[in-house]
Amino acid sequence: MNKNITVIEGDGIGPEVTAQSIKVLNAIGKRFNHEFNYTYCLMGAVAIDVTGNPLPDETIESCLNSDAVLFGAIGHPKYD
């Protein structure tokens, strides 16, 4: 099985949790002979800092064209 996954790491604790999720997916892929192709996109505080937009069009497009979305936590207090 070959699947395309959009990864939105988020902000705050999101990137830490998402990184561990990727490790789990990679272990599953190795064990069951699956291939996961990851596309990393921005959303939340990190996206605002980089693009000025909390949900860039590129992120939406990637999500729509993926088999799944791995979405980390967002909600950095900087933008409460």
XYZ file of C-alpha atoms in Angstrom:
80
model
C 0.000 0.000 0.000
C 1.272 3.451 -0.910
C -0.431 6.452 0.708
C 0.170 10.199 0.514
C -0.179 11.976 3.840
C -0.218 15.713 4.433
C 1.452 16.483 7.752
C 0.483 19.654 9.572
C 2.759 19.791 12.593
C 0.910 22.699 14.181
C 2.453 24.717 16.981
C 3.035 24.484 20.715
C 3.188 20.770 21.546
C 1.914 19.821 18.063
C 5.306 19.243 16.395
C 6.500 16.984 19.237
C 3.391 14.798 19.105
C 3.352 14.733 15.313
C 6.995 13.618 15.182
C 6.139 10.630 17.384
C 3.134 9.826 15.190
C 5.422 9.744 12.140
C 7.667 7.251 13.961
C 4.632 5.019 14.590
C 3.522 5.245 10.960
C 7.025 4.418 9.743
C 7.133 1.359 12.030
C 3.755 0.220 10.692
C 4.964 0.770 7.129
C 8.080 -1.283 7.729
C 6.202 -4.122 9.448
C 3.392 -4.394 6.889
C 5.274 -3.289 3.761
C 3.382 -0.007 3.350
C 4.866 3.185 1.988
C 3.823 6.565 3.363
C 4.804 9.701 1.462
C 4.709 12.793 3.656
C 4.102 16.362 2.533
C 4.661 18.904 5.300
C 2.452 21.994 5.336
C 1.859 24.947 7.617
C -1.133 25.901 9.739
C -1.658 27.967 12.862
C 0.866 30.314 14.479
C 3.760 28.997 12.410
C 1.807 29.689 9.216
C 0.933 33.207 10.386
C 4.594 33.897 11.152
C 5.795 32.604 7.763
C 2.962 33.587 5.395
C 0.674 35.962 7.308
C -2.177 33.447 6.863
C -3.195 30.847 9.470
C -4.349 28.434 6.745
C -2.453 28.958 3.480
C -4.006 27.887 0.184
C -1.092 25.482 -0.363
C -2.050 23.622 2.815
C -5.673 23.294 1.753
C -4.633 22.066 -1.704
C -2.265 19.475 -0.235
C -4.948 18.187 2.146
C -7.459 17.827 -0.676
C -4.943 15.872 -2.766
C -3.820 13.485 0.001
C -5.125 10.152 1.192
C -4.939 11.331 4.802
C -4.019 14.324 6.957
C -1.958 14.064 10.136
C -2.902 17.173 12.075
C -0.955 18.313 15.136
C -2.299 20.632 17.810
C -2.569 24.352 17.114
C -3.424 27.273 19.352
C -0.228 29.059 20.298
C -0.944 31.625 23.047
C 0.890 34.257 20.978
C -2.314 34.583 18.894
C -5.019 34.057 21.545
